[in-house]
Short mmCIF file of C-alpha atoms and ligand atoms in Angstrom, two decimals:
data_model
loop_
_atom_site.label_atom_id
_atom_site.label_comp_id
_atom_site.label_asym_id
_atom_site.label_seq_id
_atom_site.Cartn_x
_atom_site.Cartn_y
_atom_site.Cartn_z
CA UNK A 1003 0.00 0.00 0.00
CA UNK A 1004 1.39 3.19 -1.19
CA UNK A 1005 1.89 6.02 2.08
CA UNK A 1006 0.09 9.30 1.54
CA UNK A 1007 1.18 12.37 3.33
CA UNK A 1008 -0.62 15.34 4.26
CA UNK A 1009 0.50 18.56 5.72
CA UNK A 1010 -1.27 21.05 7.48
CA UNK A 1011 -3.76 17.96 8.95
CA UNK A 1012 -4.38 19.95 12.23
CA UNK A 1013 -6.11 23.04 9.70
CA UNK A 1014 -9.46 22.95 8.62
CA UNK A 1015 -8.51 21.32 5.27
CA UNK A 1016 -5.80 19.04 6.14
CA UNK A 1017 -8.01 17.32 8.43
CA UNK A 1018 -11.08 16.42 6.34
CA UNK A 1019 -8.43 15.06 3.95
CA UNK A 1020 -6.95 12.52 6.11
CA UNK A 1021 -10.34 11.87 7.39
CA UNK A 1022 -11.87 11.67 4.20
CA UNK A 1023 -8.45 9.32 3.02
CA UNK A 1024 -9.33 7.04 6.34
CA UNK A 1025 -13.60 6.90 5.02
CA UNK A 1026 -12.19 6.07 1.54
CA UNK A 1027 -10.28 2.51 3.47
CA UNK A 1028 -6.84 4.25 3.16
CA UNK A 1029 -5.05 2.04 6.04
CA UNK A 1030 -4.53 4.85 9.21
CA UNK A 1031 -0.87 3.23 9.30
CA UNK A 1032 -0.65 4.14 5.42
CA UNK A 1033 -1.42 8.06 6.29
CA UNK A 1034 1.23 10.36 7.54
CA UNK A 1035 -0.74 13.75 9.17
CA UNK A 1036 2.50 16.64 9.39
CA UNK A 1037 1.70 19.02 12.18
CA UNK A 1038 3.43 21.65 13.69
CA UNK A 1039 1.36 20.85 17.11
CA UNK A 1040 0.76 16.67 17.43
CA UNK A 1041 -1.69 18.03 20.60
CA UNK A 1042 -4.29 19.22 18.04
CA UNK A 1043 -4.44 15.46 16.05
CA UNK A 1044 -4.26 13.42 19.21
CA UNK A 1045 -7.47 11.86 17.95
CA UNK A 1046 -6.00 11.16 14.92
CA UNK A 1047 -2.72 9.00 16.39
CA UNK A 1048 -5.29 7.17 18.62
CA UNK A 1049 -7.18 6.26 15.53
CA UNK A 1050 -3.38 5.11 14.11
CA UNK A 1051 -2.55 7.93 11.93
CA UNK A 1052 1.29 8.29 11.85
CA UNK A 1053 1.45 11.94 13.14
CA UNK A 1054 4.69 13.74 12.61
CA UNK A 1055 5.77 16.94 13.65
CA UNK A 1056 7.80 19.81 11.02
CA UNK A 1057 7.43 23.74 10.27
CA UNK A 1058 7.67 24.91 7.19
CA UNK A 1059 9.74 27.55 8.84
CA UNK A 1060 12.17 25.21 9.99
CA UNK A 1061 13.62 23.43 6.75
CA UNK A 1062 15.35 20.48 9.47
CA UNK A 1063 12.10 19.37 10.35
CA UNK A 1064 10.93 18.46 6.93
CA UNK A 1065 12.62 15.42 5.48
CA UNK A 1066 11.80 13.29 8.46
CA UNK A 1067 8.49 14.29 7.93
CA UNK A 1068 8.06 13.51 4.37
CA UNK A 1069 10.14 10.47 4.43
CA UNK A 1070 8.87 7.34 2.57
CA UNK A 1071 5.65 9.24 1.46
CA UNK A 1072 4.96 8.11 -1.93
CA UNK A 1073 2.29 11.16 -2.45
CA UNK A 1074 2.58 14.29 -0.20
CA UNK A 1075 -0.64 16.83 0.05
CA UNK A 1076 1.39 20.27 0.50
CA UNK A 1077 -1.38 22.25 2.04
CA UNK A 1078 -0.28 25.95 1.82
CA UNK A 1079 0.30 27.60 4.55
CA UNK A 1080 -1.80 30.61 5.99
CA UNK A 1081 1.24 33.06 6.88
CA UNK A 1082 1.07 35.10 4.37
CA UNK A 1083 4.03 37.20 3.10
CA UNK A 1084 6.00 34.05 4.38
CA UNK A 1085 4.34 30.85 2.07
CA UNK A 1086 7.38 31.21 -0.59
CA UNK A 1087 10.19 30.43 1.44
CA UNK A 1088 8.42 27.88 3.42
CA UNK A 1089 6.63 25.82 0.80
CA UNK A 1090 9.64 26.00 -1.12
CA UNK A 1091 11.60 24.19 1.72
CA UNK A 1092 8.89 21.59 1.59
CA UNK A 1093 9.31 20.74 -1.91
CA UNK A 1094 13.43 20.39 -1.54
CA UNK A 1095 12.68 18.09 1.12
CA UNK A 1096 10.45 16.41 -0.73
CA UNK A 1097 12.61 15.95 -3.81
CA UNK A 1098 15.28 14.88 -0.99
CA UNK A 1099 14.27 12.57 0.10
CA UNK A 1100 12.41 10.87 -3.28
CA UNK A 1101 8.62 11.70 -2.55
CA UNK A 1102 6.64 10.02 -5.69
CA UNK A 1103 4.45 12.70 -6.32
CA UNK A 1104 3.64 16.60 -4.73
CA UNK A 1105 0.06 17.59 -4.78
CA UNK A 1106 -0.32 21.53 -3.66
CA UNK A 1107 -3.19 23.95 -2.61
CA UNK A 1108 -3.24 26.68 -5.29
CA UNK A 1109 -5.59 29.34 -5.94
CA UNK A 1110 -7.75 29.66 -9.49
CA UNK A 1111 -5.64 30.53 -12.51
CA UNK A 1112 -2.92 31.46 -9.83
CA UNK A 1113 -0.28 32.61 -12.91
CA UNK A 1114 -3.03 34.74 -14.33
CA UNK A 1115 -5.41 36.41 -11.60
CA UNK A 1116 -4.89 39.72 -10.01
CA UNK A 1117 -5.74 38.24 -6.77
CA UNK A 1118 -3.69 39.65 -4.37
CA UNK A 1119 -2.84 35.95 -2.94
CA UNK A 1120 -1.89 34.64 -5.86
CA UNK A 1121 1.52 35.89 -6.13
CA UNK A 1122 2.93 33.35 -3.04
CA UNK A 1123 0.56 30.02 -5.30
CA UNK A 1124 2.28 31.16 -8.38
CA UNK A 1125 6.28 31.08 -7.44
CA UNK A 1126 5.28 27.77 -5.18
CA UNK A 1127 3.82 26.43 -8.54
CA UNK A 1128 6.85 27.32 -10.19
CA UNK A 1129 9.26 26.11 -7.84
CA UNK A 1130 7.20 22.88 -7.93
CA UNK A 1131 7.59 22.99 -11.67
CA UNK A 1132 11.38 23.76 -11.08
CA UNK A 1133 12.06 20.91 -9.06
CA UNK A 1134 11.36 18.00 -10.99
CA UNK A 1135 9.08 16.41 -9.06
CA UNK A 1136 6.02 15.14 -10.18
CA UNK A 1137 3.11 17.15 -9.13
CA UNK A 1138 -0.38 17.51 -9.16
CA UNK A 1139 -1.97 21.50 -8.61
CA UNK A 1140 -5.09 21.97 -7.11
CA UNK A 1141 -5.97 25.46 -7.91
CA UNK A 1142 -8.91 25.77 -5.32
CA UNK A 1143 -11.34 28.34 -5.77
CA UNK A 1144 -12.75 30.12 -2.40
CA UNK A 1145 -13.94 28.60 0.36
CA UNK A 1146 -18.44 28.85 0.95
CA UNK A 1147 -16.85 28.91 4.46
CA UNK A 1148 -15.82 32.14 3.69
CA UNK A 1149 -19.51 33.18 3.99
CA UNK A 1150 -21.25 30.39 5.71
CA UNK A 1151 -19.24 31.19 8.68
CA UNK A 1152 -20.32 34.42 9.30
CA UNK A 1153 -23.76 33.63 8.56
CA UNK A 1154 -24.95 35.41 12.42
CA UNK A 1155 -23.48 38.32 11.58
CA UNK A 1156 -25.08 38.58 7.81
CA UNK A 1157 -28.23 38.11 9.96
CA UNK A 1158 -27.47 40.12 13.05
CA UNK A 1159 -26.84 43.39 10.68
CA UNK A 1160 -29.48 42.53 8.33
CA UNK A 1161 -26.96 42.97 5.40
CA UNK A 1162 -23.91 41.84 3.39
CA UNK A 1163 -21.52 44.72 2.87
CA UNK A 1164 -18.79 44.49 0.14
CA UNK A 1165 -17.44 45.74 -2.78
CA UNK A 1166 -17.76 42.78 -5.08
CA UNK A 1167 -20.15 44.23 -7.44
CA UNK A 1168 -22.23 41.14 -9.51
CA UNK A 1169 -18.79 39.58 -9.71
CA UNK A 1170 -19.52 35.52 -9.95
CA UNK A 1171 -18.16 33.79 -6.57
CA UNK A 1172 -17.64 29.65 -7.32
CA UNK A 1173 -17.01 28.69 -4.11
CA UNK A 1174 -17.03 25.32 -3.07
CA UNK A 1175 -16.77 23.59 0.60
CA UNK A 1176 -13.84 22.71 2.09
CA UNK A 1177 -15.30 18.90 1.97
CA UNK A 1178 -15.83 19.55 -1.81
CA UNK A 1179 -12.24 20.33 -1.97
CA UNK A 1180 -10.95 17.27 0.44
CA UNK A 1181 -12.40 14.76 -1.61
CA UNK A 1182 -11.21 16.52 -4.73
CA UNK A 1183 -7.62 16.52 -2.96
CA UNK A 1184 -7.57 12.73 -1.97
CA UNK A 1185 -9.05 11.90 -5.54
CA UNK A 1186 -6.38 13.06 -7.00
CA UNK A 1187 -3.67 11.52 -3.81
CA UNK A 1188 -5.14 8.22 -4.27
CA UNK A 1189 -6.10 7.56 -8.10
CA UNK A 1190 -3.96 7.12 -11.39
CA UNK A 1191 -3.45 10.15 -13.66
CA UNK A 1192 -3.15 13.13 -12.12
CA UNK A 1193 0.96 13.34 -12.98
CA UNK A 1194 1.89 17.12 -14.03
CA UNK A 1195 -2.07 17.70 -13.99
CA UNK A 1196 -3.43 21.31 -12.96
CA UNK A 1197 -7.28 21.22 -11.97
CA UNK A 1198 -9.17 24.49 -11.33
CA UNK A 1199 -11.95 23.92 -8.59
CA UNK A 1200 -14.99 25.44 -8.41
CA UNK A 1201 -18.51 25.17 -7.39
CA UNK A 1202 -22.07 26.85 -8.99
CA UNK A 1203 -20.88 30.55 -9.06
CA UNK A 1204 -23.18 33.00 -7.06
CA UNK A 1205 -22.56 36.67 -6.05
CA UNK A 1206 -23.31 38.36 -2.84
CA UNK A 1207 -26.70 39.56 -4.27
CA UNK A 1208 -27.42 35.77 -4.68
CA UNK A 1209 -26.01 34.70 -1.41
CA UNK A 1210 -28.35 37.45 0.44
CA UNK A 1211 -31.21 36.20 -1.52
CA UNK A 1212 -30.26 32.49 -0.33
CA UNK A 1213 -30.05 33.67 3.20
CA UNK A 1214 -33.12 35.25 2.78
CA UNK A 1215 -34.71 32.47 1.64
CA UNK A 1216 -33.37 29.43 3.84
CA UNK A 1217 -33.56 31.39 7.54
CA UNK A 1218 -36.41 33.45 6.68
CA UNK A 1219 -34.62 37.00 7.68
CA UNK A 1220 -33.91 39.55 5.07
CA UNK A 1221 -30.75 39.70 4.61
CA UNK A 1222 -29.59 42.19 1.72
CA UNK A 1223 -26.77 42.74 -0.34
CA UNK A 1224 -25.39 46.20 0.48
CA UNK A 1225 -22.38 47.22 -2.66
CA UNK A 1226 -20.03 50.00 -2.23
CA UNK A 1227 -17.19 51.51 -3.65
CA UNK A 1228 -13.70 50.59 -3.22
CA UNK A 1229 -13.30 53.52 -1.40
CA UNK A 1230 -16.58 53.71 0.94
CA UNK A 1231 -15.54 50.39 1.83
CA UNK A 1232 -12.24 51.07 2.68
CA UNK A 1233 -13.42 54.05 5.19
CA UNK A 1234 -15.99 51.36 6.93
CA UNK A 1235 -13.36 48.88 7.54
CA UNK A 1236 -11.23 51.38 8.77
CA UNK A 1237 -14.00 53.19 11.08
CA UNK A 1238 -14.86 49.71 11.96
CA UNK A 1239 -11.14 49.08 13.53
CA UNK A 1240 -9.11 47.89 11.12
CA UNK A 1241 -5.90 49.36 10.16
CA UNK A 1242 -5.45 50.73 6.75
CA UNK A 1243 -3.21 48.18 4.97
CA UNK A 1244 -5.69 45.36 6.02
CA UNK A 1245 -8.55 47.45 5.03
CA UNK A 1246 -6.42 47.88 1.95
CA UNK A 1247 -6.20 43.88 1.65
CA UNK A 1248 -9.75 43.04 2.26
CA UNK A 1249 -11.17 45.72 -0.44
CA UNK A 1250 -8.35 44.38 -3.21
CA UNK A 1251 -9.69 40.92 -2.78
CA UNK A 1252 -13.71 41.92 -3.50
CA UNK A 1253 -12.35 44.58 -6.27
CA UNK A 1254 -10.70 41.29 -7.99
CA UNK A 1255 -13.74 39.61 -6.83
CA UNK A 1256 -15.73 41.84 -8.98
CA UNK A 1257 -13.75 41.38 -12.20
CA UNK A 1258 -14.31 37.80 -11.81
CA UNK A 1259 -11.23 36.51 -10.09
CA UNK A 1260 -12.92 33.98 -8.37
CA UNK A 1261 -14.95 32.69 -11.08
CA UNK A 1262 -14.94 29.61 -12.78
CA UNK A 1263 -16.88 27.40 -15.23
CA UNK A 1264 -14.50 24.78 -14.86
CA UNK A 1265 -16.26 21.00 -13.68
CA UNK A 1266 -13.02 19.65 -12.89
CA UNK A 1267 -14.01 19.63 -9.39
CA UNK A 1268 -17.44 17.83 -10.12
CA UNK A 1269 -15.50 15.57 -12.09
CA UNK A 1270 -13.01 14.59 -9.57
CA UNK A 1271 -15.55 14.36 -6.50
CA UNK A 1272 -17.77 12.26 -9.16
CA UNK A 1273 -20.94 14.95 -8.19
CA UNK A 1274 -22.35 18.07 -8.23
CA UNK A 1275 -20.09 20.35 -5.93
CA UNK A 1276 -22.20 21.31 -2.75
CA UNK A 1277 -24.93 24.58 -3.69
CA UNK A 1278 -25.20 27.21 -1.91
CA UNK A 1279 -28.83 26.40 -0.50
CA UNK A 1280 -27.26 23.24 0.79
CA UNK A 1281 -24.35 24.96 2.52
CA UNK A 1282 -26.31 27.69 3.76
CA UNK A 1283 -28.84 25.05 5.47
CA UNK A 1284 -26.13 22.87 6.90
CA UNK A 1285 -24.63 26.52 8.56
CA UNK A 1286 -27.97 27.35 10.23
CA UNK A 1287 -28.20 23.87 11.31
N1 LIG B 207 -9.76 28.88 -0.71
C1 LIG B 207 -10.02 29.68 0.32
O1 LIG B 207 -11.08 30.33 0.41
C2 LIG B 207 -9.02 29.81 1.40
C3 LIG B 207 -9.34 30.53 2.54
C4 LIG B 207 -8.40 30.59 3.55
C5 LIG B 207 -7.18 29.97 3.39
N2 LIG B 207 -6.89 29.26 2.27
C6 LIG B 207 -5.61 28.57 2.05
O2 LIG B 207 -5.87 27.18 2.18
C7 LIG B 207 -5.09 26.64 3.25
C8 LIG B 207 -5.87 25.56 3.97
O3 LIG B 207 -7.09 26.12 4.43
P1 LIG B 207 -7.60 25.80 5.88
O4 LIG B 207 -8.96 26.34 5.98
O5 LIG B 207 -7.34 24.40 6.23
O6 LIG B 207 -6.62 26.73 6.74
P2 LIG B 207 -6.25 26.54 8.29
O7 LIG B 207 -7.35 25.89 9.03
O8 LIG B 207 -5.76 27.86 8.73
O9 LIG B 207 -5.04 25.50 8.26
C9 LIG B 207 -3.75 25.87 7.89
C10 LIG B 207 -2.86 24.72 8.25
O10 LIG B 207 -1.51 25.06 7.88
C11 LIG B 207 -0.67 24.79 8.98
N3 LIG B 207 0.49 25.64 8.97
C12 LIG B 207 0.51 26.98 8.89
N4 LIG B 207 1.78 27.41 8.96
C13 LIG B 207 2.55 26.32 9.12
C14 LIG B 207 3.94 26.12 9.29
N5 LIG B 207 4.78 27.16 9.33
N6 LIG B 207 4.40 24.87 9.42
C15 LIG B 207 3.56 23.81 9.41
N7 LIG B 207 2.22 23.94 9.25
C16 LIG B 207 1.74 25.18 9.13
C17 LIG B 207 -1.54 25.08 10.19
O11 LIG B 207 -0.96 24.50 11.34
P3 LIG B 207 -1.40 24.95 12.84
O12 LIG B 207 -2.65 24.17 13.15
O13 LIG B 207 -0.23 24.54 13.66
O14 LIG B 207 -1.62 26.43 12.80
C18 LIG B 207 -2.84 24.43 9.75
O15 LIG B 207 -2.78 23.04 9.95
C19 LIG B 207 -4.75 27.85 4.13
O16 LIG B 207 -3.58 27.62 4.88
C20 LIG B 207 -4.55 28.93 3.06
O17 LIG B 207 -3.29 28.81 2.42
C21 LIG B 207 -7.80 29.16 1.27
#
C-alpha cells in the first residue's frame, strides 16, 4: 500500500483530507498527518494515523516528515508574506528525500489572476515545476466557508456589505475540496495535472437572496465603492493596509477573479459540488 502524506492535517482542510483518506479505506498506518502541534491530532494517532511533527519555517524538520511518502498533500500555509520560502523548503525536502508525487493547494488561474494571494501560489507552482518532481496543482477556488461562517453576523446586521459588485463567486466547501484533494492523492493520472476547482458561481446579491430564503430573515446585499468600503473597515477598527487587503480581494472579486466554469471539481468528486442552499442550510443547522 502506497503512504500518503498530508500537511497542514491539524487546519481545517488538512483534516477532512486525512479523514476523508481514512472513510475512503486508506489504512490509518498508510497516512502520515504533518503538524506543527501533534496536541491538536491526538485523535488522529489514537485512531493510528502516523502523526509527525515539522514547520515549514524550519527546513530540518521536513525530510523526516516527508520520508517514505509516496504522495505528499502540501497544504499551503496561511502566513502570508511568508508561504514562498516555506513551501519551497517543503518541496526540496520532498525531492530529498524521493517523494513520488507533490500535490499543492493553489488558488484559481494562480499565474493569471490579479488576486492579491496569488503571487505566493504562483512562485510555489513554479518552484514545484522547477524541481522535478512530479506534481499535481489543485488550484482551489474560495472557500463557501468564507460566507457560511459568518452567517450570524449577515443576519445580526441585516446585510452583506462588500465591494464585489455582480462579480460571480464559485465557491465550493472545504469537503468539496478534500475529496477533490484525496481523488487526486489516491487515483492514477493526475501526474503534471493542474485542476481548477470550483462550485455553482453566485454573487453576494445571490447569497443574500439564499439567506433570505433558507432562515427566513432579510438579509440584503449592500455594494459599495472601493473607497466607501475602505473608510468602513477602517472606522470599523481595522488598520489601513488590512482594510487595503480586504477591499483588493472583492475589487478582484468583482472582475471575476474567483470565477470559474471549470467542472473539474465535479468531475473529480464524481458529483455536483455542494450549492449554496445546501451549505447555507447545513450553517444554520
Ligand atoms: N480557498 C479559500 O477560500 C481559502 C481561505 C483561507 C485559506 N486558504 C488557504 O488554504 C489553506 C488551507 O485552508 P484551511 O482552511 O485548512 O486553513 P487553516 O485551518 O488555517 O489550516 C492551515 C494549516 O496550515 C498549517 N500551517 C501553517 N503554517 C505552518 C507552518 N509554518 N508549518 C507547518 N504547518 C503550518 C496550520 O498548522 P497549525 O494548526 O499549527 O496552525 C494548519 O494546519 C490555508 O492555509 C490557506 O493557504 C484558502
Amino acid at each position: 500500500m502506497s503512504t500518503c502524506a498530508v500537511t497542514g492535517a491539524s487546519g481545517h482542510l488538512g483534516r477532512l483530507v486525512v479523514e476523508e483518506l481514512l472513510a475512503r479505506g486508506v489504512a490509518a498506518a498508510d497516512v502520515v498527518a504533518i503538524v506543527r502541534t501533534p496536541d491538536k491530532v491526538a485523535d488522529l494517532a489514537e485512531r493510528g494515523v502516523r502523526v509527525r511533527t515539522a514547520d515549514y519555517s524550519s527546513p530540518e524538520t521536513l525530510s523526516a516528515a516527508v520520508r517514505g511518502a509516496d504522495v505528499l498533500l502540501l497544504v499551503s500555509g496561511n502566513e502570508v508574506g511568508q508561504r514562498v520560502p516555506q513551501h519551497t523548503a517543503v518541496v526540496e525536502a520532498a525531492k530529498a528525500e524521493g517523494v513520488g508525487r507533490v500535490v499543492y493547494t493553489s488558488v484559481l488561474r494562480a499565474t493569471e489572476t490579479d488576486l492579491a494571494l496569488a503571487p505566493e501560489h504562483a512562485a510555489t507552482e513554479e518552484v514545484l515545476r522547477a524541481s522535478g518532481v512530479p506534481f499535481t496543482l489543485l488550484r482551489n477556488g474560495w472557500y463557501t466557508e468564507n460566507y457560511t461562517d459568518r452567517l450570524e453576523q449577515y443576519l445580526a446586521t441585516g446585510e452583506i456589505v462588500g465591494a464585489a459588485g455582480t462579480g460571480r463567486i464559485a465557491a465550493a466547501t472545504r469537503q468539496d475540496y478534500a475529496e477533490a484533494a484525496v481523488a487526486v492523492l489516491t487515483g492514477e493520472g493526475h501526474e503534471n495535472a493542474v485542476y481548477e476547482l470550483g462550485g455553482t458561481p453566485f454573487t453576494l446579491a445571490d447569497l443574500a437572496r439564499v439567506i433570505t430564503e433558507v432562515t427566513g430573515t432579510e438579509v440584503v446585499h449592500r455594494d459599495l465603492t472601493a473607497e466607501d468600503l475602505t473608510q468602513e473597515l477602517v472606522a470599523a477598527g481595522l488598520d489601513e493596509d488590512t482594510a487595503g487587503f480586504v477591499v483588493s480581494l472583492d475589487v478582484s472579486t468583482a472582475g471575476g477573479a474567483l470565477d470559474t466554469d471549470s467542472d473539474d471539481l465535479a468531475t473529480l468528486i464524481g458529483r455536483p459540488p455542494t450549492s449554496l442552499v445546501d451549505a447555507v442550510r447545513a450553517a444554520r443547522a
